[in-house]
């Protein structure tokens, strides 16, 4: 059983102020080309189809076109899709029954009632059946009515209880498709600026809940990586969606399952973006010279190290880098200013900080009455802590 593992398409996303429609259409066409050439037994998309729960018409059209181009490949390739935390499960499941008749299986919502179960799709190969369990993004509160006898305290317990309820036959091959933040063996996976992870790890799911599956196709994190065990994997995004992802190698993951108990094969198929995302750091003159290379057509984040004041550096850079993302300055002067700001923040109490904020917003002082009101509010907050 050979299948593509995709996730986090984030259709409709903008990178800073640039619309990524052209970039996303380009990479979706490359994935479609791989599907035609290699003809996998299935294509798995592990959540975050869209960047927003109410996607733009442009984003919906892109996904519709992608599915249409995949669906005309003969023989038909089953496509298995779950909702991520950026998606609206209800919207994603629209026309799901009709699409299922055309080998497109969508799970937008986890079970929310006791008579509901995870969507399960069974495919066959020369070794027998492979059962795909589709588990959309969930929070414990979503499934409390499904498991009323359980006291769901965390995400791990919620996922574990839902899967135990399905009673998978682990003597056969099973694949889980899930969109959560998984951790394992005491290690946190690599994250980046474009991902939302709760402080303190309250949304973590420990891999103990899913490790008995033969493969766990994960979505949510943007970097390709395994979590604890080789068969539990994030495939990563198809494009770089933040400056923090510049070092990522974006590939299309192709997974091959052999017989039960045999090693899984993982192959990374190279993807070729229309424009890369890069960082450049150095003197303005040197970076401007680099604008004559092919890199000038990429999305570029620039950090300038000049000590002297520069004349309109952004305008100069934009003249040779048409897809300039941001311009930062890192020199002795700016580092000293940041250190001074840190010292000021540490020295001031919350009331003083609010007075500064009020003065900056309104152009006048808070006044004695306002100061007294804020002092009372702060005292009440301290008492509640």
Coordinates of C-alpha atoms in Angstrom, one line a residue:
X1 CA 0.0 0.0 0.0
X2 CA 1.6 3.2 -1.2
X3 CA 0.1 6.6 -0.4
X4 CA 1.0 10.3 -0.4
X5 CA 0.9 12.0 3.0
X6 CA 0.0 15.7 2.8
X7 CA -1.1 18.2 5.4
X8 CA -1.4 22.0 6.2
X9 CA -2.1 23.2 2.7
X10 CA -3.3 26.5 4.3
X11 CA -5.0 27.6 1.1
X12 CA -5.8 31.3 1.1
X13 CA -2.8 32.1 3.2
X14 CA -0.8 35.4 2.9
X15 CA 2.9 35.6 3.7
X16 CA 3.2 39.1 5.2
X17 CA 1.3 41.2 2.7
X18 CA 1.8 38.8 -0.3
X19 CA -1.1 36.6 -1.6
X20 CA 0.3 33.1 -2.1
X21 CA -2.4 32.0 -4.6
X22 CA 0.1 31.7 -7.4
X23 CA 2.6 29.9 -5.3
X24 CA 0.0 27.4 -4.0
X25 CA -1.5 26.7 -7.4
X26 CA 2.0 26.0 -8.7
X27 CA 2.8 23.5 -6.0
X28 CA -0.6 21.8 -6.2
X29 CA 0.0 21.2 -9.9
X30 CA 3.4 19.6 -9.1
X31 CA 1.7 17.3 -6.6
X32 CA -1.0 16.4 -9.2
X33 CA 1.8 15.6 -11.7
X34 CA 3.4 13.2 -9.1
X35 CA 0.0 11.6 -8.6
X36 CA -0.4 11.0 -12.4
X37 CA 3.2 9.6 -12.7
X38 CA 3.4 7.5 -9.6
X39 CA -0.3 6.6 -9.1
X40 CA -0.3 6.0 -5.4
X41 CA -3.0 3.8 -3.8
X42 CA -4.3 6.7 -1.8
X43 CA -3.7 10.4 -1.0
X44 CA -4.0 11.4 2.6
X45 CA -4.5 15.1 3.6
X46 CA -4.1 15.5 7.4
X47 CA -5.9 18.8 8.1
X48 CA -5.6 22.5 7.7
X49 CA -6.9 22.5 4.1
X50 CA -7.6 26.2 4.5
X51 CA -5.9 29.0 6.4
X52 CA -9.1 30.3 7.9
X53 CA -12.3 28.6 9.1
X54 CA -14.3 30.8 6.7
X55 CA -12.1 30.5 3.6
X56 CA -12.2 32.9 0.7
X57 CA -13.9 32.0 -2.6
X58 CA -10.4 32.0 -4.1
X59 CA -9.2 29.4 -1.7
X60 CA -12.2 27.1 -2.1
X61 CA -11.8 27.3 -5.9
X62 CA -8.2 26.3 -5.6
X63 CA -9.0 23.2 -3.5
X64 CA -11.9 22.3 -5.8
X65 CA -9.6 22.5 -8.8
X66 CA -7.0 20.3 -7.0
X67 CA -9.6 17.6 -6.2
X68 CA -11.0 17.7 -9.7
X69 CA -7.6 17.2 -11.3
X70 CA -6.9 14.3 -8.9
X71 CA -10.3 12.7 -9.4
X72 CA -10.0 12.3 -13.2
X73 CA -6.8 10.2 -12.8
X74 CA -7.6 6.6 -13.9
X75 CA -7.9 4.2 -12.1
X76 CA -9.4 6.4 -9.4
X77 CA -7.1 7.3 -6.4
X78 CA -9.0 7.4 -3.1
X79 CA -8.5 10.8 -1.3
X80 CA -8.8 10.8 2.5
X81 CA -9.2 14.2 4.2
X82 CA -9.6 15.4 7.8
X83 CA -10.2 18.9 9.2
X84 CA -7.5 20.7 11.1
X85 CA -7.7 23.4 13.7
X86 CA -7.8 26.1 11.0
X87 CA -10.7 24.5 9.2
X88 CA -14.4 24.6 9.8
X89 CA -15.4 20.9 10.0
X90 CA -19.0 21.7 9.0
X91 CA -18.0 23.6 5.8
X92 CA -15.3 21.0 4.9
X93 CA -17.8 18.1 5.1
X94 CA -20.3 19.8 2.7
X95 CA -21.4 17.3 0.0
X96 CA -19.4 14.7 1.8
X97 CA -21.8 11.9 1.0
X98 CA -21.7 12.7 -2.8
X99 CA -17.9 13.0 -2.7
X100 CA -17.6 9.7 -1.0
X101 CA -19.2 8.0 -4.0
X102 CA -16.3 9.4 -6.0
X103 CA -13.6 8.1 -3.7
X104 CA -13.1 11.4 -1.8
X105 CA -13.6 10.7 1.9
X106 CA -13.9 13.7 4.3
X107 CA -14.1 13.7 8.1
X108 CA -14.8 17.3 9.2
X109 CA -15.9 16.6 12.8
X110 CA -15.0 14.0 15.5
X111 CA -17.9 12.0 16.9
X112 CA -20.2 14.2 19.0
X113 CA -22.8 11.7 20.0
X114 CA -22.7 8.1 21.4
X115 CA -24.1 6.7 18.1
X116 CA -21.4 8.3 16.0
X117 CA -18.0 6.8 15.2
X118 CA -14.8 7.8 13.5
X119 CA -14.9 7.6 9.7
X120 CA -13.1 4.4 8.6
X121 CA -12.0 3.7 5.1
X122 CA -10.7 0.3 4.2
X123 CA -8.5 -0.2 1.1
X124 CA -7.0 -3.5 -0.2
X125 CA -3.6 -4.5 -1.6
X126 CA -1.8 -7.7 -2.2
X127 CA -1.2 -8.2 1.6
X128 CA -4.9 -7.7 2.5
X129 CA -6.9 -4.8 4.0
X130 CA -5.5 -1.5 5.3
X131 CA -7.9 0.4 7.6
X132 CA -7.6 4.2 7.6
X133 CA -9.1 5.9 10.7
X134 CA -9.9 9.6 10.1
X135 CA -9.6 11.6 13.3
X136 CA -10.2 15.4 12.8
X137 CA -8.9 18.0 15.1
X138 CA -10.6 17.9 18.5
X139 CA -10.6 19.3 22.0
X140 CA -11.8 17.3 25.0
X141 CA -15.0 19.4 25.2
X142 CA -16.0 18.3 21.7
X143 CA -16.3 14.6 22.7
X144 CA -17.7 14.8 26.2
X145 CA -21.1 13.6 25.1
X146 CA -19.6 10.6 23.3
X147 CA -17.8 9.5 26.4
X148 CA -20.1 10.6 29.3
X149 CA -18.7 8.0 31.6
X150 CA -15.2 9.3 31.2
X151 CA -13.8 12.3 33.1
X152 CA -11.7 13.7 30.2
X153 CA -8.9 15.7 31.8
X154 CA -6.6 16.2 28.8
X155 CA -6.2 15.7 25.1
X156 CA -4.3 12.4 25.4
X157 CA -7.2 10.9 27.3
X158 CA -9.7 12.2 24.8
X159 CA -7.8 10.7 21.8
X160 CA -7.1 7.4 23.6
X161 CA -10.8 6.9 24.7
X162 CA -12.1 7.7 21.2
X163 CA -9.7 5.2 19.6
X164 CA -10.3 2.5 22.2
X165 CA -14.0 2.9 21.4
X166 CA -13.3 2.0 17.8
X167 CA -11.6 -1.3 18.8
X168 CA -9.1 -1.5 15.9
X169 CA -7.9 -5.0 15.0
X170 CA -4.2 -4.6 15.5
X171 CA -3.5 -8.0 13.9
X172 CA -4.3 -6.2 10.7
X173 CA -2.7 -3.0 9.3
X174 CA -4.1 0.3 10.5
X175 CA -3.3 3.9 9.6
X176 CA -4.4 6.8 11.8
X177 CA -4.9 10.3 10.2
X178 CA -4.8 13.0 12.9
X179 CA -4.3 16.7 13.3
X180 CA -3.0 17.5 16.9
X181 CA 0.1 18.4 18.7
X182 CA 1.8 15.1 19.5
X183 CA 4.8 14.6 21.8
X184 CA 6.6 11.4 22.9
X185 CA 9.5 10.0 24.9
X186 CA 9.8 13.3 26.8
X187 CA 10.8 15.2 23.6
X188 CA 8.9 18.2 22.0
X189 CA 8.8 18.3 18.2
X190 CA 10.3 21.2 16.3
X191 CA 7.9 24.1 15.9
X192 CA 8.0 27.4 14.1
X193 CA 6.5 30.9 14.2
X194 CA 3.6 30.0 12.0
X195 CA 2.2 27.4 14.3
X196 CA 0.0 28.0 17.4
X197 CA 1.0 25.8 20.3
X198 CA -0.5 26.4 23.8
X199 CA 1.9 27.6 26.5
X200 CA 2.5 24.8 29.0
X201 CA 1.6 22.1 26.6
X202 CA -2.0 21.7 27.7
X203 CA -3.0 20.6 24.1
X204 CA -0.3 17.9 23.9
X205 CA -1.3 14.3 22.9
X206 CA 1.2 11.7 24.0
X207 CA 2.1 9.1 21.3
X208 CA 1.2 6.3 23.7
X209 CA -2.4 6.8 22.6
X210 CA -1.6 6.0 18.9
X211 CA 1.7 4.0 18.8
X212 CA -0.1 0.7 18.1
X213 CA -1.1 1.9 14.6
X214 CA 1.2 0.8 11.7
X215 CA 1.5 4.4 10.5
X216 CA 0.2 7.7 12.0
X217 CA -0.2 10.4 9.4
X218 CA 0.0 13.7 11.3
X219 CA -0.8 17.3 10.4
X220 CA -0.4 20.5 12.4
X221 CA 3.4 21.1 12.6
X222 CA 5.0 22.7 9.6
X223 CA 8.4 20.8 9.7
X224 CA 8.7 17.3 8.4
X225 CA 9.7 15.0 11.4
X226 CA 9.0 11.9 13.3
X227 CA 7.6 12.0 16.9
X228 CA 9.1 9.5 19.2
X229 CA 8.9 6.6 16.8
X230 CA 9.7 6.3 13.1
X231 CA 6.1 5.4 12.1
X232 CA 4.5 8.5 13.8
X233 CA 5.2 11.4 11.4
X234 CA 4.4 15.0 10.5
X235 CA 4.9 15.4 6.8
X236 CA 5.3 19.2 7.0
X237 CA 3.8 21.9 4.7
X238 CA 4.2 22.0 0.9
X239 CA 5.5 25.6 1.1
X240 CA 7.4 27.7 3.6
X241 CA 4.8 29.8 5.4
X242 CA 7.0 31.9 7.6
X243 CA 10.6 33.3 7.8
X244 CA 11.2 30.7 10.6
X245 CA 10.8 28.0 8.0
X246 CA 13.7 29.0 5.8
X247 CA 15.8 26.0 6.7
X248 CA 13.0 23.5 6.1
X249 CA 13.2 21.1 3.2
X250 CA 9.7 20.9 1.8
X251 CA 8.9 17.6 0.2
X252 CA 6.0 15.4 -0.7
X253 CA 6.0 12.3 1.6
X254 CA 5.3 9.0 0.0
X255 CA 4.7 6.1 2.4
X256 CA 4.8 2.4 1.5
X257 CA 3.3 -0.2 3.8
X258 CA 4.3 -3.8 3.2
X259 CA 2.9 -6.8 5.1
X260 CA 2.0 -6.6 8.8
X261 CA 5.1 -6.2 11.0
X262 CA 7.4 -5.3 8.1
X263 CA 9.4 -2.1 8.0
X264 CA 7.7 1.0 6.5
X265 CA 9.3 2.8 3.6
X266 CA 9.4 6.6 3.5
X267 CA 10.4 8.5 0.4
X268 CA 10.7 12.3 0.1
X269 CA 9.7 13.6 -3.3
X270 CA 11.2 17.0 -4.1
X271 CA 9.0 20.0 -4.4
X272 CA 10.0 23.0 -6.4
X273 CA 8.3 26.3 -5.2
X274 CA 7.7 29.1 -7.5
X275 CA 9.5 31.3 -5.0
X276 CA 11.6 30.3 -2.0
X277 CA 11.7 32.1 1.4
X278 CA 15.1 33.3 2.3
X279 CA 17.0 35.3 5.0
X280 CA 19.8 37.7 4.1
X281 CA 22.0 39.4 6.6
X282 CA 24.8 41.9 6.1
X283 CA 25.7 45.4 4.9
X284 CA 23.2 47.1 2.7
X285 CA 25.6 47.5 -0.2
X286 CA 26.5 43.8 -0.2
X287 CA 22.8 42.7 -0.1
X288 CA 21.9 45.1 -2.9
X289 CA 24.6 43.4 -5.1
X290 CA 23.0 40.1 -4.4
X291 CA 19.8 41.4 -6.0
X292 CA 21.3 40.7 -9.4
X293 CA 21.1 36.9 -8.8
X294 CA 18.2 34.6 -9.3
X295 CA 17.5 34.9 -5.5
X296 CA 16.1 38.3 -6.1
X297 CA 12.8 36.8 -7.2
X298 CA 12.3 34.9 -3.9
X299 CA 10.6 36.1 -0.7
X300 CA 13.4 37.7 1.3
X301 CA 13.8 38.8 4.9
X302 CA 16.7 41.2 5.3
X303 CA 18.7 42.0 8.4
X304 CA 21.0 45.0 8.0
X305 CA 24.2 45.3 10.1
X306 CA 25.3 48.8 9.1
X307 CA 26.2 50.9 12.1
X308 CA 25.4 54.3 10.3
X309 CA 22.0 55.7 9.5
X310 CA 20.9 54.6 6.0
X311 CA 18.9 56.5 3.5
X312 CA 15.6 54.8 2.7
X313 CA 17.0 51.2 3.0
X314 CA 13.6 49.6 2.5
X315 CA 13.0 51.5 -0.8
X316 CA 16.5 50.6 -2.0
X317 CA 16.0 46.9 -1.2
X318 CA 12.5 46.8 -2.7
X319 CA 14.0 48.1 -6.0
X320 CA 16.0 44.9 -6.4
X321 CA 14.0 42.5 -4.3
X322 CA 10.3 42.8 -5.5
X323 CA 9.1 40.2 -2.9
X324 CA 10.7 41.9 0.1
X325 CA 9.1 40.6 3.3
X326 CA 10.7 42.7 6.0
X327 CA 13.8 44.8 6.9
X328 CA 15.4 44.5 10.3
X329 CA 18.4 46.2 11.8
X330 CA 20.9 44.4 14.0
X331 CA 23.9 46.6 15.1
X332 CA 25.4 47.9 18.3
X333 CA 23.0 50.8 18.5
X334 CA 19.8 48.8 18.1
X335 CA 21.1 46.1 20.6
X336 CA 21.8 48.8 23.1
X337 CA 18.4 50.3 22.7
X338 CA 16.7 46.9 23.2
X339 CA 18.8 46.4 26.4
X340 CA 17.7 49.8 27.6
X341 CA 14.1 49.0 26.9
X342 CA 14.3 45.8 28.8
X343 CA 15.8 47.6 31.8
X344 CA 12.9 50.2 31.7
X345 CA 10.3 47.5 31.6
X346 CA 11.9 45.6 34.5
X347 CA 12.1 48.8 36.6
X348 CA 8.5 49.9 36.1
X349 CA 5.5 48.5 37.9
X350 CA 2.1 47.7 36.1
X351 CA 0.6 51.0 37.1
X352 CA 3.5 53.0 35.7
X353 CA 3.4 51.0 32.5
X354 CA -0.4 51.7 32.1
X355 CA 0.2 55.4 32.7
X356 CA 2.8 55.4 29.9
X357 CA 0.4 53.6 27.6
X358 CA -2.5 55.9 28.4
X359 CA -0.3 59.0 27.7
X360 CA 0.9 57.6 24.4
X361 CA -2.7 56.8 23.2
X362 CA -4.5 59.9 24.5
X363 CA -1.8 62.5 24.5
X364 CA -2.5 63.4 28.1
X365 CA -1.9 62.1 31.6
X366 CA -4.2 59.6 33.3
X367 CA -5.0 62.0 36.1
X368 CA -5.4 61.4 39.8
X369 CA -8.9 59.9 39.6
X370 CA -7.8 57.5 36.8
X371 CA -4.7 56.5 38.7
X372 CA -6.8 55.7 41.8
X373 CA -9.2 53.6 39.7
X374 CA -6.4 51.6 38.1
X375 CA -4.7 51.1 41.5
X376 CA -8.0 49.6 42.8
X377 CA -8.3 47.4 39.7
X378 CA -4.7 46.1 40.1
X379 CA -5.2 45.5 43.8
X380 CA -8.3 43.4 43.0
X381 CA -6.3 41.4 40.4
X382 CA -3.5 40.7 42.9
X383 CA -6.1 39.5 45.4
X384 CA -7.5 37.0 42.9
X385 CA -4.1 35.5 42.0

